[in-house]
Amino acid sequence: MELRGKQKRYLRSQAHHLQPIFQIGKGGLNSAMVVQINEALEKRELIKVTLLQNTDEIAEEVAESLKTEIHCDIVQIIGRVLVLFKPSSKEKYQKISKEVKAI
């Protein structure tokens, strides 16, 4: 499901107060990190990922590879910060996704 403008705007407002919980550094984006990001999205639905200064990765490329590997939506990319959203498959974690569906 592709996010509509209003939905993205809502998610951006929700993500504004979040602290990035993943940092991609010198090692770049590895498979273990992809698994961890997927698990975090399962529980939180909306997370921020930061690219540190010492990484060779490019934010847009990281976002695209995450999108294809774990099927999440890229809400926003600002500089070196990615905002990712993926509806949780578990009912008890589906707080944000229910509100997004309503928009």
C-alpha positions as protocol buffer text, in pm:
chain_id: "A"
residue {
  index: 1
  type: MET
  ca { x: 0 y: 0 z: 0 }
}
residue {
  index: 2
  type: GLU
  ca { x: 144 y: 335 z: -105 }
}
residue {
  index: 3
  type: LEU
  ca { x: 97 y: 618 z: 142 }
}
residue {
  index: 4
  type: ARG
  ca { x: -107 y: 920 z: 40 }
}
residue {
  index: 5
  type: GLY
  ca { x: -3 y: 1280 z: 109 }
}
residue {
  index: 6
  type: LYS
  ca { x: -222 y: 1325 z: 415 }
}
residue {
  index: 7
  type: GLN
  ca { x: -103 y: 996 z: 561 }
}
residue {
  index: 8
  type: LYS
  ca { x: 261 y: 1093 z: 511 }
}
residue {
  index: 9
  type: ARG
  ca { x: 197 y: 1430 z: 671 }
}
residue {
  index: 10
  type: TYR
  ca { x: 40 y: 1262 z: 974 }
}
residue {
  index: 11
  type: LEU
  ca { x: 332 y: 1017 z: 1003 }
}
residue {
  index: 12
  type: ARG
  ca { x: 584 y: 1302 z: 976 }
}
residue {
  index: 13
  type: SER
  ca { x: 410 y: 1481 z: 1262 }
}
residue {
  index: 14
  type: GLN
  ca { x: 421 y: 1161 z: 1470 }
}
residue {
  index: 15
  type: ALA
  ca { x: 788 y: 1101 z: 1390 }
}
residue {
  index: 16
  type: HIS
  ca { x: 892 y: 1457 z: 1472 }
}
residue {
  index: 17
  type: HIS
  ca { x: 934 y: 1378 z: 1842 }
}
residue {
  index: 18
  type: LEU
  ca { x: 1104 y: 1041 z: 1795 }
}
residue {
  index: 19
  type: GLN
  ca { x: 1472 y: 986 z: 1859 }
}
residue {
  index: 20
  type: PRO
  ca { x: 1659 y: 781 z: 1597 }
}
residue {
  index: 21
  type: ILE
  ca { x: 1698 y: 426 z: 1732 }
}
residue {
  index: 22
  type: PHE
  ca { x: 1937 y: 300 z: 1463 }
}
residue {
  index: 23
  type: GLN
  ca { x: 2261 y: 449 z: 1342 }
}
residue {
  index: 24
  type: ILE
  ca { x: 2429 y: 333 z: 1026 }
}
residue {
  index: 25
  type: GLY
  ca { x: 2802 y: 389 z: 1052 }
}
residue {
  index: 26
  type: LYS
  ca { x: 3127 y: 271 z: 898 }
}
residue {
  index: 27
  type: GLY
  ca { x: 3004 y: -85 z: 851 }
}
residue {
  index: 28
  type: GLY
  ca { x: 2716 y: 34 z: 637 }
}
residue {
  index: 29
  type: LEU
  ca { x: 2383 y: -143 z: 618 }
}
residue {
  index: 30
  type: ASN
  ca { x: 2432 y: -513 z: 693 }
}
residue {
  index: 31
  type: SER
  ca { x: 2185 y: -800 z: 708 }
}
residue {
  index: 32
  type: ALA
  ca { x: 2182 y: -813 z: 1090 }
}
residue {
  index: 33
  type: MET
  ca { x: 2084 y: -447 z: 1102 }
}
residue {
  index: 34
  type: VAL
  ca { x: 1809 y: -504 z: 845 }
}
residue {
  index: 35
  type: VAL
  ca { x: 1666 y: -779 z: 1068 }
}
residue {
  index: 36
  type: GLN
  ca { x: 1680 y: -550 z: 1374 }
}
residue {
  index: 37
  type: ILE
  ca { x: 1514 y: -264 z: 1187 }
}
residue {
  index: 38
  type: ASN
  ca { x: 1239 y: -499 z: 1072 }
}
residue {
  index: 39
  type: GLU
  ca { x: 1181 y: -619 z: 1431 }
}
residue {
  index: 40
  type: ALA
  ca { x: 1170 y: -261 z: 1558 }
}
residue {
  index: 41
  type: LEU
  ca { x: 918 y: -168 z: 1290 }
}
residue {
  index: 42
  type: GLU
  ca { x: 706 y: -467 z: 1392 }
}
residue {
  index: 43
  type: LYS
  ca { x: 682 y: -330 z: 1748 }
}
residue {
  index: 44
  type: ARG
  ca { x: 681 y: 45 z: 1687 }
}
residue {
  index: 45
  type: GLU
  ca { x: 555 y: 83 z: 1326 }
}
residue {
  index: 46
  type: LEU
  ca { x: 733 y: 419 z: 1293 }
}
residue {
  index: 47
  type: ILE
  ca { x: 1107 y: 467 z: 1349 }
}
residue {
  index: 48
  type: LYS
  ca { x: 1395 y: 696 z: 1261 }
}
residue {
  index: 49
  type: VAL
  ca { x: 1730 y: 578 z: 1129 }
}
residue {
  index: 50
  type: THR
  ca { x: 2036 y: 804 z: 1119 }
}
residue {
  index: 51
  type: LEU
  ca { x: 2336 y: 779 z: 890 }
}
residue {
  index: 52
  type: LEU
  ca { x: 2651 y: 879 z: 1074 }
}
residue {
  index: 53
  type: GLN
  ca { x: 2916 y: 1110 z: 924 }
}
residue {
  index: 54
  type: ASN
  ca { x: 3167 y: 826 z: 879 }
}
residue {
  index: 55
  type: THR
  ca { x: 2948 y: 610 z: 654 }
}
residue {
  index: 56
  type: ASP
  ca { x: 2984 y: 584 z: 277 }
}
residue {
  index: 57
  type: GLU
  ca { x: 2614 y: 504 z: 241 }
}
residue {
  index: 58
  type: ILE
  ca { x: 2378 y: 750 z: 73 }
}
residue {
  index: 59
  type: ALA
  ca { x: 2046 y: 809 z: 251 }
}
residue {
  index: 60
  type: GLU
  ca { x: 1832 y: 756 z: -59 }
}
residue {
  index: 61
  type: GLU
  ca { x: 2007 y: 427 z: -142 }
}
residue {
  index: 62
  type: VAL
  ca { x: 1971 y: 297 z: 214 }
}
residue {
  index: 63
  type: ALA
  ca { x: 1602 y: 391 z: 206 }
}
residue {
  index: 64
  type: GLU
  ca { x: 1549 y: 208 z: -124 }
}
residue {
  index: 65
  type: SER
  ca { x: 1728 y: -108 z: -9 }
}
residue {
  index: 66
  type: LEU
  ca { x: 1526 y: -114 z: 315 }
}
residue {
  index: 67
  type: LYS
  ca { x: 1208 y: -58 z: 118 }
}
residue {
  index: 68
  type: THR
  ca { x: 1278 y: -358 z: -107 }
}
residue {
  index: 69
  type: GLU
  ca { x: 1412 y: -588 z: 167 }
}
residue {
  index: 70
  type: ILE
  ca { x: 1153 y: -536 z: 443 }
}
residue {
  index: 71
  type: HIS
  ca { x: 869 y: -376 z: 243 }
}
residue {
  index: 72
  type: CYS
  ca { x: 844 y: -63 z: 458 }
}
residue {
  index: 73
  type: ASP
  ca { x: 735 y: 283 z: 347 }
}
residue {
  index: 74
  type: ILE
  ca { x: 978 y: 573 z: 340 }
}
residue {
  index: 75
  type: VAL
  ca { x: 791 y: 858 z: 502 }
}
residue {
  index: 76
  type: GLN
  ca { x: 1067 y: 1114 z: 480 }
}
residue {
  index: 77
  type: ILE
  ca { x: 1438 y: 1166 z: 422 }
}
residue {
  index: 78
  type: ILE
  ca { x: 1593 y: 1477 z: 573 }
}
residue {
  index: 79
  type: GLY
  ca { x: 1966 y: 1496 z: 524 }
}
residue {
  index: 80
  type: ARG
  ca { x: 2098 y: 1182 z: 694 }
}
residue {
  index: 81
  type: VAL
  ca { x: 1779 y: 1088 z: 879 }
}
residue {
  index: 82
  type: LEU
  ca { x: 1527 y: 839 z: 742 }
}
residue {
  index: 83
  type: VAL
  ca { x: 1174 y: 803 z: 875 }
}
residue {
  index: 84
  type: LEU
  ca { x: 1036 y: 454 z: 809 }
}
residue {
  index: 85
  type: PHE
  ca { x: 684 y: 318 z: 853 }
}
residue {
  index: 86
  type: LYS
  ca { x: 552 y: -35 z: 831 }
}
residue {
  index: 87
  type: PRO
  ca { x: 215 y: -151 z: 967 }
}
residue {
  index: 88
  type: SER
  ca { x: 260 y: -417 z: 1233 }
}
residue {
  index: 89
  type: SER
  ca { x: 125 y: -764 z: 1169 }
}
residue {
  index: 90
  type: LYS
  ca { x: 37 y: -804 z: 1539 }
}
residue {
  index: 91
  type: GLU
  ca { x: -290 y: -652 z: 1657 }
}
residue {
  index: 92
  type: LYS
  ca { x: -150 y: -523 z: 1988 }
}
residue {
  index: 93
  type: TYR
  ca { x: 110 y: -303 z: 1815 }
}
residue {
  index: 94
  type: GLN
  ca { x: -123 y: -158 z: 1552 }
}
residue {
  index: 95
  type: LYS
  ca { x: -170 y: 184 z: 1705 }
}
residue {
  index: 96
  type: ILE
  ca { x: -29 y: 414 z: 1438 }
}
residue {
  index: 97
  type: SER
  ca { x: -138 y: 205 z: 1139 }
}
residue {
  index: 98
  type: LYS
  ca { x: -504 y: 213 z: 1251 }
}
residue {
  index: 99
  type: GLU
  ca { x: -491 y: 592 z: 1264 }
}
residue {
  index: 100
  type: VAL
  ca { x: -321 y: 606 z: 923 }
}
residue {
  index: 101
  type: LYS
  ca { x: -592 y: 387 z: 768 }
}
residue {
  index: 102
  type: ALA
  ca { x: -854 y: 625 z: 902 }
}
residue {
  index: 103
  type: ILE
  ca { x: -698 y: 919 z: 717 }
}
